[in-house]
Amino acid sequence: MLQTTTVQTARLLLNDAPLQTTRKIRVIHITARADIGGGQESMFRLIGARPEIEYFAACPREEPYWKRFQSRLSTSSMCEIPHRRLRIRSLLKVAQFVRAKHIDLIHSHGLGAGLYGRIVGTLTGIPVVHVFHGLHFSWRVPF
């Protein structure tokens, strides 16, 4: 099995010199939402962007992004998780998927996906890259 370091994987994802491997680097993108949003669109644009990467996705089965991700990935490259809900069963399902697909890097998008990514990364020992998409403030006055 191919062994890559976190630094090598990060350099590849940051458009540094191509990494010479015997197989494509396997990256799973995780989002806890698949409705309209900037994080989902960013994830959609990343999937398929680099020919040396094999892409996978974990997201809710909802419109419009489930079908958009499916247009770039096979069904066997996708793992369904609940919309904005952290469930033990779903965490274990994603961890099992990550192990079965020999994922090299977990890339999570947004708050809920960040929880999934970090926990699954801890369970599997796979490095995690997390991207925050947007800052969310409560506009209610506390007094």
PDB file of C-alpha atoms in Angstrom:
ATOM      1  CA  MET A   1       0.000   0.000   0.000  1.00  0.00           C
ATOM      2  CA  LEU A   2       1.213   3.488  -0.858  1.00  0.00           C
ATOM      3  CA  GLN A   3       2.456   5.511   2.075  1.00  0.00           C
ATOM      4  CA  THR A   4       2.483   9.293   1.821  1.00  0.00           C
ATOM      5  CA  THR A   5       3.272  11.808   4.494  1.00  0.00           C
ATOM      6  CA  THR A   6       0.926  14.586   5.496  1.00  0.00           C
ATOM      7  CA  VAL A   7       3.434  17.100   4.092  1.00  0.00           C
ATOM      8  CA  GLN A   8       3.524  15.339   0.712  1.00  0.00           C
ATOM      9  CA  THR A   9      -0.273  15.244   0.563  1.00  0.00           C
ATOM     10  CA  ALA A  10      -0.540  18.914   1.567  1.00  0.00           C
ATOM     11  CA  ARG A  11       1.995  19.944  -1.100  1.00  0.00           C
ATOM     12  CA  LEU A  12       0.024  18.054  -3.718  1.00  0.00           C
ATOM     13  CA  LEU A  13      -3.226  19.750  -2.710  1.00  0.00           C
ATOM     14  CA  LEU A  14      -1.556  23.171  -2.680  1.00  0.00           C
ATOM     15  CA  ASN A  15      -0.437  22.791  -6.315  1.00  0.00           C
ATOM     16  CA  ASP A  16       3.228  22.226  -5.502  1.00  0.00           C
ATOM     17  CA  ALA A  17       5.281  19.821  -7.584  1.00  0.00           C
ATOM     18  CA  PRO A  18       3.332  16.693  -8.555  1.00  0.00           C
ATOM     19  CA  LEU A  19       3.758  13.761  -6.215  1.00  0.00           C
ATOM     20  CA  GLN A  20       5.022  10.609  -7.901  1.00  0.00           C
ATOM     21  CA  THR A  21       2.810   7.745  -6.725  1.00  0.00           C
ATOM     22  CA  THR A  22       1.790   4.313  -7.869  1.00  0.00           C
ATOM     23  CA  ARG A  23      -1.874   5.227  -7.446  1.00  0.00           C
ATOM     24  CA  LYS A  24      -3.951   8.359  -7.119  1.00  0.00           C
ATOM     25  CA  ILE A  25      -4.185  10.096  -3.751  1.00  0.00           C
ATOM     26  CA  ARG A  26      -7.637   9.370  -2.297  1.00  0.00           C
ATOM     27  CA  VAL A  27      -9.428  12.339  -0.729  1.00  0.00           C
ATOM     28  CA  ILE A  28     -12.868  12.340   0.843  1.00  0.00           C
ATOM     29  CA  HIS A  29     -14.735  15.642   1.052  1.00  0.00           C
ATOM     30  CA  ILE A  30     -17.317  15.897   3.825  1.00  0.00           C
ATOM     31  CA  THR A  31     -20.180  18.372   4.180  1.00  0.00           C
ATOM     32  CA  ALA A  32     -23.129  18.150   6.575  1.00  0.00           C
ATOM     33  CA  ARG A  33     -25.323  20.028   4.093  1.00  0.00           C
ATOM     34  CA  ALA A  34     -26.118  19.475   0.440  1.00  0.00           C
ATOM     35  CA  ASP A  35     -28.598  22.299  -0.048  1.00  0.00           C
ATOM     36  CA  ILE A  36     -27.550  25.665  -1.511  1.00  0.00           C
ATOM     37  CA  GLY A  37     -24.421  27.095   0.087  1.00  0.00           C
ATOM     38  CA  GLY A  38     -20.906  28.350  -0.520  1.00  0.00           C
ATOM     39  CA  GLY A  39     -19.212  25.425   1.209  1.00  0.00           C
ATOM     40  CA  GLN A  40     -21.057  22.918  -0.943  1.00  0.00           C
ATOM     41  CA  GLU A  41     -20.235  24.833  -4.115  1.00  0.00           C
ATOM     42  CA  SER A  42     -16.583  25.007  -3.102  1.00  0.00           C
ATOM     43  CA  MET A  43     -16.579  21.252  -2.507  1.00  0.00           C
ATOM     44  CA  PHE A  44     -18.255  20.661  -5.887  1.00  0.00           C
ATOM     45  CA  ARG A  45     -15.588  22.706  -7.669  1.00  0.00           C
ATOM     46  CA  LEU A  46     -12.788  20.806  -5.921  1.00  0.00           C
ATOM     47  CA  ILE A  47     -14.142  17.378  -6.857  1.00  0.00           C
ATOM     48  CA  GLY A  48     -12.470  16.387 -10.098  1.00  0.00           C
ATOM     49  CA  ALA A  49     -10.152  19.408 -10.241  1.00  0.00           C
ATOM     50  CA  ARG A  50      -6.899  17.437 -10.003  1.00  0.00           C
ATOM     51  CA  PRO A  51      -6.362  14.356 -12.200  1.00  0.00           C
ATOM     52  CA  GLU A  52      -3.875  12.835  -9.731  1.00  0.00           C
ATOM     53  CA  ILE A  53      -6.538  12.697  -6.992  1.00  0.00           C
ATOM     54  CA  GLU A  54      -9.335  10.159  -6.641  1.00  0.00           C
ATOM     55  CA  TYR A  55     -12.332  11.864  -5.055  1.00  0.00           C
ATOM     56  CA  PHE A  56     -14.979  10.639  -2.610  1.00  0.00           C
ATOM     57  CA  ALA A  57     -17.789  12.487  -0.814  1.00  0.00           C
ATOM     58  CA  ALA A  58     -19.814  12.157   2.375  1.00  0.00           C
ATOM     59  CA  CYS A  59     -22.919  14.342   2.488  1.00  0.00           C
ATOM     60  CA  PRO A  60     -26.696  14.285   3.006  1.00  0.00           C
ATOM     61  CA  ARG A  61     -28.859  12.926   0.202  1.00  0.00           C
ATOM     62  CA  GLU A  62     -30.567  16.215  -0.614  1.00  0.00           C
ATOM     63  CA  GLU A  63     -30.922  18.580  -3.530  1.00  0.00           C
ATOM     64  CA  PRO A  64     -29.189  20.056  -5.320  1.00  0.00           C
ATOM     65  CA  TYR A  65     -25.678  18.943  -4.353  1.00  0.00           C
ATOM     66  CA  TRP A  66     -26.188  15.191  -3.901  1.00  0.00           C
ATOM     67  CA  LYS A  67     -26.978  14.949  -7.614  1.00  0.00           C
ATOM     68  CA  ARG A  68     -24.266  17.434  -8.524  1.00  0.00           C
ATOM     69  CA  PHE A  69     -21.648  15.402  -6.620  1.00  0.00           C
ATOM     70  CA  GLN A  70     -23.048  12.233  -8.221  1.00  0.00           C
ATOM     71  CA  SER A  71     -22.496  13.790 -11.661  1.00  0.00           C
ATOM     72  CA  ARG A  72     -18.744  13.754 -10.941  1.00  0.00           C
ATOM     73  CA  LEU A  73     -18.495  10.649  -8.754  1.00  0.00           C
ATOM     74  CA  SER A  74     -19.812   7.113  -8.949  1.00  0.00           C
ATOM     75  CA  THR A  75     -22.411   6.086  -6.382  1.00  0.00           C
ATOM     76  CA  SER A  76     -19.802   3.798  -4.797  1.00  0.00           C
ATOM     77  CA  SER A  77     -17.665   6.903  -4.154  1.00  0.00           C
ATOM     78  CA  MET A  78     -20.354   8.549  -2.022  1.00  0.00           C
ATOM     79  CA  CYS A  79     -21.368   8.016   1.592  1.00  0.00           C
ATOM     80  CA  GLU A  80     -24.660   9.376   2.910  1.00  0.00           C
ATOM     81  CA  ILE A  81     -24.763  11.213   6.248  1.00  0.00           C
ATOM     82  CA  PRO A  82     -27.684  13.039   7.914  1.00  0.00           C
ATOM     83  CA  HIS A  83     -28.324  16.751   7.326  1.00  0.00           C
ATOM     84  CA  ARG A  84     -26.616  18.735  10.114  1.00  0.00           C
ATOM     85  CA  ARG A  85     -26.906  15.902  12.636  1.00  0.00           C
ATOM     86  CA  LEU A  86     -24.048  14.126  14.336  1.00  0.00           C
ATOM     87  CA  ARG A  87     -24.963  10.466  14.797  1.00  0.00           C
ATOM     88  CA  ILE A  88     -22.749   7.714  16.215  1.00  0.00           C
ATOM     89  CA  ARG A  89     -24.016   5.280  13.571  1.00  0.00           C
ATOM     90  CA  SER A  90     -23.163   7.770  10.805  1.00  0.00           C
ATOM     91  CA  LEU A  91     -19.699   8.419  12.263  1.00  0.00           C
ATOM     92  CA  LEU A  92     -18.974   4.692  12.279  1.00  0.00           C
ATOM     93  CA  LYS A  93     -20.378   4.381   8.745  1.00  0.00           C
ATOM     94  CA  VAL A  94     -18.040   7.132   7.475  1.00  0.00           C
ATOM     95  CA  ALA A  95     -15.065   5.623   9.335  1.00  0.00           C
ATOM     96  CA  GLN A  96     -15.802   2.223   7.780  1.00  0.00           C
ATOM     97  CA  PHE A  97     -16.159   3.851   4.331  1.00  0.00           C
ATOM     98  CA  VAL A  98     -12.844   5.686   4.767  1.00  0.00           C
ATOM     99  CA  ARG A  99     -11.054   2.471   5.729  1.00  0.00           C
ATOM    100  CA  ALA A 100     -12.659   0.423   2.938  1.00  0.00           C
ATOM    101  CA  LYS A 101     -11.742   3.006   0.279  1.00  0.00           C
ATOM    102  CA  HIS A 102      -8.181   3.452   1.642  1.00  0.00           C
ATOM    103  CA  ILE A 103      -8.641   7.224   1.930  1.00  0.00           C
ATOM    104  CA  ASP A 104      -5.402   9.214   2.327  1.00  0.00           C
ATOM    105  CA  LEU A 105      -6.851  12.576   3.396  1.00  0.00           C
ATOM    106  CA  ILE A 106     -10.123  13.780   4.937  1.00  0.00           C
ATOM    107  CA  HIS A 107     -11.186  17.281   3.834  1.00  0.00           C
ATOM    108  CA  SER A 108     -14.143  18.676   5.784  1.00  0.00           C
ATOM    109  CA  HIS A 109     -16.201  21.747   4.891  1.00  0.00           C
ATOM    110  CA  GLY A 110     -18.148  23.674   7.553  1.00  0.00           C
ATOM    111  CA  LEU A 111     -19.013  23.177  11.220  1.00  0.00           C
ATOM    112  CA  GLY A 112     -20.900  19.862  11.156  1.00  0.00           C
ATOM    113  CA  ALA A 113     -18.532  18.288   8.676  1.00  0.00           C
ATOM    114  CA  GLY A 114     -15.629  19.442  10.830  1.00  0.00           C
ATOM    115  CA  LEU A 115     -16.945  17.309  13.690  1.00  0.00           C
ATOM    116  CA  TYR A 116     -17.321  14.314  11.391  1.00  0.00           C
ATOM    117  CA  GLY A 117     -13.885  14.851   9.865  1.00  0.00           C
ATOM    118  CA  ARG A 118     -12.009  15.254  13.123  1.00  0.00           C
ATOM    119  CA  ILE A 119     -13.677  12.310  14.841  1.00  0.00           C
ATOM    120  CA  VAL A 120     -13.301  10.014  11.810  1.00  0.00           C
ATOM    121  CA  GLY A 121      -9.679  11.172  11.452  1.00  0.00           C
ATOM    122  CA  THR A 122      -9.035  10.272  15.089  1.00  0.00           C
ATOM    123  CA  LEU A 123     -10.711   6.863  14.688  1.00  0.00           C
ATOM    124  CA  THR A 124      -8.812   5.997  11.500  1.00  0.00           C
ATOM    125  CA  GLY A 125      -5.502   7.836  11.967  1.00  0.00           C
ATOM    126  CA  ILE A 126      -5.976   9.668   8.663  1.00  0.00           C
ATOM    127  CA  PRO A 127      -4.953  13.359   8.420  1.00  0.00           C
ATOM    128  CA  VAL A 128      -7.747  15.932   8.301  1.00  0.00           C
ATOM    129  CA  VAL A 129      -7.899  19.313   6.582  1.00  0.00           C
ATOM    130  CA  HIS A 130     -10.818  21.484   7.701  1.00  0.00           C
ATOM    131  CA  VAL A 131     -12.128  24.594   5.982  1.00  0.00           C
ATOM    132  CA  PHE A 132     -14.520  26.978   7.694  1.00  0.00           C
ATOM    133  CA  HIS A 133     -17.078  28.392   5.276  1.00  0.00           C
ATOM    134  CA  GLY A 134     -18.502  31.644   6.587  1.00  0.00           C
ATOM    135  CA  LEU A 135     -18.716  33.207  10.003  1.00  0.00           C
ATOM    136  CA  HIS A 136     -22.039  32.899  11.775  1.00  0.00           C
ATOM    137  CA  PHE A 137     -23.102  35.483  14.318  1.00  0.00           C
ATOM    138  CA  SER A 138     -26.188  35.722  16.452  1.00  0.00           C
ATOM    139  CA  TRP A 139     -27.688  39.128  15.896  1.00  0.00           C
ATOM    140  CA  ARG A 140     -29.866  38.953  19.007  1.00  0.00           C
ATOM    141  CA  VAL A 141     -29.005  41.435  21.728  1.00  0.00           C
ATOM    142  CA  PRO A 142     -28.110  39.466  24.900  1.00  0.00           C
ATOM    143  CA  PHE A 143     -29.864  41.896  27.276  1.00  0.00           C
TER     144      PHE A 143
END
